[in-house]
Coordinates of C-alpha atoms in Angstrom, one line a residue:
M246 CA -14.8 -22.0 4.6
I247 CA -13.3 -22.3 1.1
W248 CA -15.7 -19.7 -0.3
T249 CA -14.7 -17.3 2.5
I250 CA -11.0 -17.8 1.7
I251 CA -11.7 -17.2 -2.0
Q252 CA -13.6 -14.0 -1.1
L253 CA -10.7 -12.8 1.2
V254 CA -8.1 -13.7 -1.5
I255 CA -9.9 -11.7 -4.2
S256 CA -10.3 -8.6 -1.9
G257 CA -6.7 -9.1 -0.8
I258 CA -5.5 -9.1 -4.5
A259 CA -7.5 -5.9 -5.0
M260 CA -5.9 -4.1 -2.1
G261 CA -2.5 -5.7 -3.0
F262 CA -2.7 -4.0 -6.4
V263 CA -3.3 -0.7 -4.7
Y264 CA -0.2 -1.2 -2.5
A265 CA 1.7 -2.3 -5.6
L266 CA 0.8 0.8 -7.5
I267 CA 1.9 3.0 -4.6
G268 CA 5.1 1.1 -4.5
I269 CA 5.6 1.6 -8.2
E270 CA 5.1 5.4 -7.7
Y271 CA 7.8 5.4 -5.0
T272 CA 10.1 3.5 -7.4
L273 CA 9.5 5.7 -10.4
I274 CA 10.4 8.9 -8.6
Y275 CA 13.3 7.3 -6.6
N276 CA 14.9 5.8 -9.7
A277 CA 14.5 9.0 -11.7
S278 CA 15.7 11.6 -9.1
G279 CA 17.0 9.7 -6.0
V280 CA 14.3 11.4 -4.0
L281 CA 12.0 9.4 -1.7
N282 CA 8.6 11.0 -2.2
F283 CA 6.7 10.9 1.2
S284 CA 4.0 13.1 -0.2
H285 CA 2.6 10.5 -2.5
D286 CA -0.3 9.5 -0.2
K287 CA -1.4 13.1 -0.3
M288 CA -1.2 13.1 -4.1
V289 CA -3.5 10.1 -4.0
S290 CA -6.0 12.0 -1.9
L291 CA -5.6 15.1 -4.2
G292 CA -6.5 12.9 -7.2
A293 CA -9.6 11.7 -5.4
Y294 CA -10.6 15.3 -4.5
I295 CA -10.1 16.5 -8.0
Y296 CA -12.1 13.6 -9.5
A297 CA -14.9 13.5 -7.0
G298 CA -15.0 17.0 -5.7
M299 CA -14.2 19.1 -8.7
F300 CA -15.5 17.2 -11.7
V301 CA -18.2 14.6 -10.7
L302 CA -19.9 16.4 -7.8
G303 CA -18.8 20.0 -8.6
L304 CA -19.3 20.2 -12.3
G305 CA -21.6 17.2 -12.7
W306 CA -19.5 15.5 -15.4
N307 CA -19.8 11.8 -16.0
S308 CA -17.3 9.3 -14.6
V309 CA -15.3 8.7 -17.8
V310 CA -14.9 12.4 -18.7
S311 CA -14.1 13.3 -15.1
A312 CA -11.4 10.6 -15.0
I313 CA -9.8 11.8 -18.2
A314 CA -9.9 15.4 -17.0
S315 CA -8.5 14.5 -13.6
L316 CA -5.6 12.5 -15.1
L317 CA -4.7 15.4 -17.5
L318 CA -4.8 17.9 -14.6
M319 CA -2.7 15.7 -12.4
A320 CA -0.1 15.3 -15.2
V321 CA 0.3 19.0 -15.5
F322 CA 0.5 19.3 -11.7
G323 CA 3.3 16.6 -11.8
I324 CA 5.3 18.5 -14.3
L325 CA 5.1 21.7 -12.2
V326 CA 6.0 19.8 -9.1
A327 CA 9.0 18.2 -10.8
Y328 CA 10.6 21.5 -11.9
L329 CA 9.7 23.4 -8.7
I330 CA 10.4 20.8 -6.1
F331 CA 11.8 17.4 -7.1
I332 CA 14.5 18.4 -9.5
P333 CA 15.9 21.0 -7.1
L334 CA 15.7 18.6 -4.2
R335 CA 17.9 16.0 -5.9
K336 CA 20.8 18.4 -5.5
Q337 CA 20.6 18.1 -1.7
K338 CA 23.4 16.1 -0.3
S339 CA 21.4 14.7 2.7
M340 CA 18.4 12.5 2.2
I341 CA 16.8 13.8 5.4
F342 CA 16.3 17.2 3.8
T343 CA 14.5 15.7 0.8
I344 CA 12.3 13.5 3.0
M345 CA 11.3 16.4 5.2
A346 CA 10.6 18.6 2.2
T347 CA 8.3 16.0 0.6
I348 CA 6.4 15.4 3.9
M349 CA 5.9 19.2 4.3
F350 CA 4.8 19.4 0.6
G351 CA 2.2 16.7 1.3
K352 CA 0.9 18.8 4.2
V353 CA 0.6 21.8 1.9
I354 CA -1.4 19.8 -0.6
M355 CA -3.9 18.6 2.0
E356 CA -4.3 22.0 3.6
G357 CA -5.0 23.4 0.2
A358 CA -7.5 20.7 -0.6
C359 CA -9.3 21.3 2.7
L360 CA -9.5 25.0 2.0
I361 CA -11.1 24.3 -1.4
W362 CA -13.4 21.4 -0.7
G363 CA -13.8 21.7 3.1
G364 CA -12.7 19.4 5.9
N365 CA -15.7 17.1 5.9
A366 CA -15.5 13.7 4.2
F367 CA -17.7 12.9 1.2
T368 CA -18.2 10.3 -1.4
I369 CA -19.9 9.7 -4.8
P370 CA -23.3 8.0 -4.4
D371 CA -23.6 4.6 -6.0
F372 CA -20.1 4.8 -7.6
M373 CA -19.0 1.3 -8.5
S374 CA -21.4 -0.2 -6.0
G375 CA -22.9 -3.6 -6.1
T376 CA -21.6 -7.2 -5.8
Y377 CA -21.2 -10.4 -7.9
Q378 CA -22.0 -13.8 -6.6
I379 CA -19.4 -16.5 -7.3
G380 CA -20.6 -19.7 -5.7
N381 CA -21.1 -18.7 -2.1
A382 CA -18.5 -15.9 -2.3
V383 CA -19.7 -12.3 -2.6
I384 CA -17.3 -10.1 -4.6
S385 CA -17.7 -6.4 -4.8
K386 CA -17.8 -4.7 -8.2
S387 CA -15.3 -2.2 -6.9
N388 CA -12.7 -4.8 -6.1
L389 CA -13.0 -6.5 -9.5
F390 CA -12.8 -3.2 -11.3
L391 CA -9.8 -2.3 -9.2
I392 CA -8.0 -5.5 -10.2
I393 CA -8.7 -5.1 -13.9
A394 CA -7.7 -1.4 -13.9
A395 CA -4.5 -2.0 -12.0
I396 CA -3.5 -4.8 -14.4
V397 CA -4.1 -2.4 -17.3
I398 CA -2.1 0.4 -15.7
V399 CA 0.8 -2.0 -15.0
A400 CA 0.7 -3.4 -18.6
L401 CA 0.6 0.1 -20.1
L402 CA 3.5 1.2 -17.9
Q403 CA 5.6 -1.8 -18.9
F404 CA 4.9 -1.2 -22.6
Y405 CA 5.9 2.4 -22.2
L406 CA 9.2 1.5 -20.5
Q407 CA 10.1 -1.4 -22.7
K408 CA 8.9 -0.3 -26.2
T409 CA 9.0 3.5 -26.4
K410 CA 12.0 5.8 -26.8
P411 CA 11.0 8.0 -23.8
G412 CA 10.5 4.9 -21.7
K413 CA 13.9 3.5 -22.6
A414 CA 15.4 6.9 -21.8
M415 CA 13.7 6.7 -18.4
R416 CA 15.3 3.4 -17.8
C417 CA 18.7 4.8 -18.7
V418 CA 18.2 7.7 -16.3
A419 CA 17.2 5.2 -13.6
Q420 CA 20.4 3.2 -14.2
N421 CA 22.8 6.2 -14.2
R422 CA 21.8 9.8 -14.4
T423 CA 25.3 11.1 -15.2
A424 CA 25.9 8.6 -18.0
A425 CA 22.4 9.3 -19.4
S426 CA 23.3 13.0 -19.5
I427 CA 26.6 12.3 -21.3
V428 CA 24.9 10.4 -24.1
G429 CA 22.5 13.3 -24.8
I430 CA 19.4 12.5 -22.7
D431 CA 17.8 15.5 -21.1
V432 CA 17.8 14.3 -17.5
N433 CA 15.6 17.1 -16.1
R434 CA 13.0 16.7 -18.9
N435 CA 13.0 12.9 -18.4
M436 CA 12.5 13.4 -14.6
A437 CA 9.6 15.7 -15.3
I438 CA 7.9 13.1 -17.5
T439 CA 8.6 10.4 -14.9
I440 CA 7.1 12.5 -12.1
A441 CA 4.1 13.4 -14.3
I442 CA 3.5 9.7 -14.9
S443 CA 3.8 9.1 -11.1
T444 CA 1.2 11.7 -10.3
V445 CA -1.1 10.2 -12.9
I446 CA -0.7 6.9 -11.2
C447 CA -1.5 8.5 -7.9
C448 CA -4.7 10.0 -9.4
C449 CA -5.7 6.5 -10.7
I450 CA -5.3 5.1 -7.2
G451 CA -7.3 8.0 -5.8
I452 CA -10.2 7.3 -8.3
L453 CA -10.1 3.5 -7.7
V454 CA -10.3 3.8 -3.9
V455 CA -13.2 6.3 -3.8
P456 CA -15.7 3.4 -3.4
L457 CA -13.6 1.9 -0.6
Y458 CA -13.0 5.1 1.5
N459 CA -14.7 8.4 1.9
V460 CA -12.8 11.3 0.2
S461 CA -11.0 13.0 3.0
S462 CA -7.6 14.4 3.9
T463 CA -6.7 11.1 5.7
M464 CA -8.2 8.6 3.3
S465 CA -4.8 7.4 2.0
N466 CA -2.6 7.7 5.1
M467 CA -2.6 3.9 5.9
V468 CA -2.6 2.9 2.2
G469 CA 0.4 5.1 1.6
L470 CA 2.4 3.5 4.5
K471 CA 1.5 0.0 3.3
G472 CA 2.5 0.9 -0.2
F473 CA 5.9 1.8 1.1
A474 CA 6.0 -1.5 3.0
A475 CA 5.0 -3.4 -0.2
G476 CA 8.0 -1.8 -2.0
V477 CA 10.4 -2.9 0.7
L478 CA 8.9 -6.4 0.9
G479 CA 9.3 -6.9 -2.9
G480 CA 12.6 -5.2 -3.3
F481 CA 12.8 -1.5 -3.1
G482 CA 13.5 0.2 -6.5
Y483 CA 12.4 -2.8 -8.5
M484 CA 9.0 -2.6 -10.2
P485 CA 8.2 -6.3 -10.4
G486 CA 9.2 -6.5 -6.7
C487 CA 6.7 -3.8 -5.8
I488 CA 3.9 -5.8 -7.5
A489 CA 4.9 -9.0 -5.8
G490 CA 5.3 -7.3 -2.4
G491 CA 1.9 -5.6 -2.8
L492 CA 0.0 -8.8 -3.7
V493 CA 1.7 -10.7 -0.9
L494 CA 0.9 -8.0 1.6
G495 CA -2.7 -7.6 0.5
I496 CA -3.5 -11.4 0.6
V497 CA -1.6 -12.1 3.9
E498 CA -3.3 -9.2 5.8
N499 CA -6.7 -10.3 4.5
I500 CA -6.2 -14.0 5.4
A501 CA -4.9 -12.9 8.8
S502 CA -8.2 -11.3 9.5
M503 CA -9.6 -14.9 9.8
I504 CA -7.3 -15.5 12.8
L505 CA -6.8 -12.0 14.3
P506 CA -9.3 -9.5 15.4
S507 CA -10.0 -7.0 12.6
V508 CA -8.5 -4.1 14.6
Y509 CA -5.1 -5.8 14.2
K510 CA -5.3 -6.1 10.4
D511 CA -3.1 -3.1 9.8
V512 CA -0.4 -4.5 12.2
V513 CA 0.3 -7.4 9.8
A514 CA 1.9 -5.1 7.2
F515 CA 4.3 -3.6 9.6
V516 CA 5.2 -6.9 11.3
L517 CA 6.1 -8.2 7.8
L518 CA 8.1 -5.0 7.1
V519 CA 10.2 -5.3 10.2
A520 CA 10.7 -9.0 9.6
F521 CA 12.0 -8.4 6.1
L522 CA 14.2 -5.6 7.2
L523 CA 15.8 -7.9 9.7
F524 CA 16.1 -11.1 7.8
R525 CA 15.8 -10.3 4.1
P526 CA 16.4 -6.5 3.6
Q527 CA 16.8 -7.0 -0.2
G528 CA 13.1 -8.1 -0.4
L529 CA 11.4 -11.0 -2.2
L530 CA 12.8 -10.2 -5.7
G531 CA 15.7 -7.9 -4.8
K532 CA 19.3 -8.8 -5.2
K533 CA 21.5 -9.1 -2.2
N534 CA 24.2 -6.5 -2.0
K535 CA 27.7 -8.0 -2.0

């Protein structure tokens, strides 16, 4: 029993970091522009398509070079999206317009991906396959790699935000866009950088989940919803809260699979979401509004 729990906790931590990274992506764009990006799950799928479909399987490049090329391409895509969509959207007075716009943008992304790579799901053979034996627990290499990669991504992002001049400017914009503009920060340029970082994170998630899901237009639908739930659980708009919410959600839903039938595993996330919205809307680490 104890080894089964250890195995479930480790896999839960791996998925929890996926949810946390998606929650962070939500937070970055929301803090920078005030726009809720409901196309982020499609950007995750697009990152997986570019990595697996274009570079690894299409051009035959190795995994490392393909990953670097995918991240660079997604960064350029993020800058274009920032100036063409997200920066103009922040001027809209109603949040419903921005939400609908990002949802439709996600549809456009996936229709374009299906036109280029087809509608059939595919994967990379033997990509991060195999397992490790820890006592009687069997841990997949993909889960361990995912945990390590996610920790590195979070650490690099924290270093960027806390120690670099552009990162500090990003935090200023997140606090007050008007005040940041008054003191000389180019808000639009800062937003473009933030959204580029966000799309790079989406690409990282897409690459990391390729061993877990087949590359398809629907591969990240449920992961995207759970990432939003993780952000709410931890405290929406607060990066450490996204990490805490993601880890709690990943571990709880995995442990729940010991009690509930596996078909109900996805329900756990949304039951927790509703419960927190009712009884603690500020989330685990969020501050209560006075």
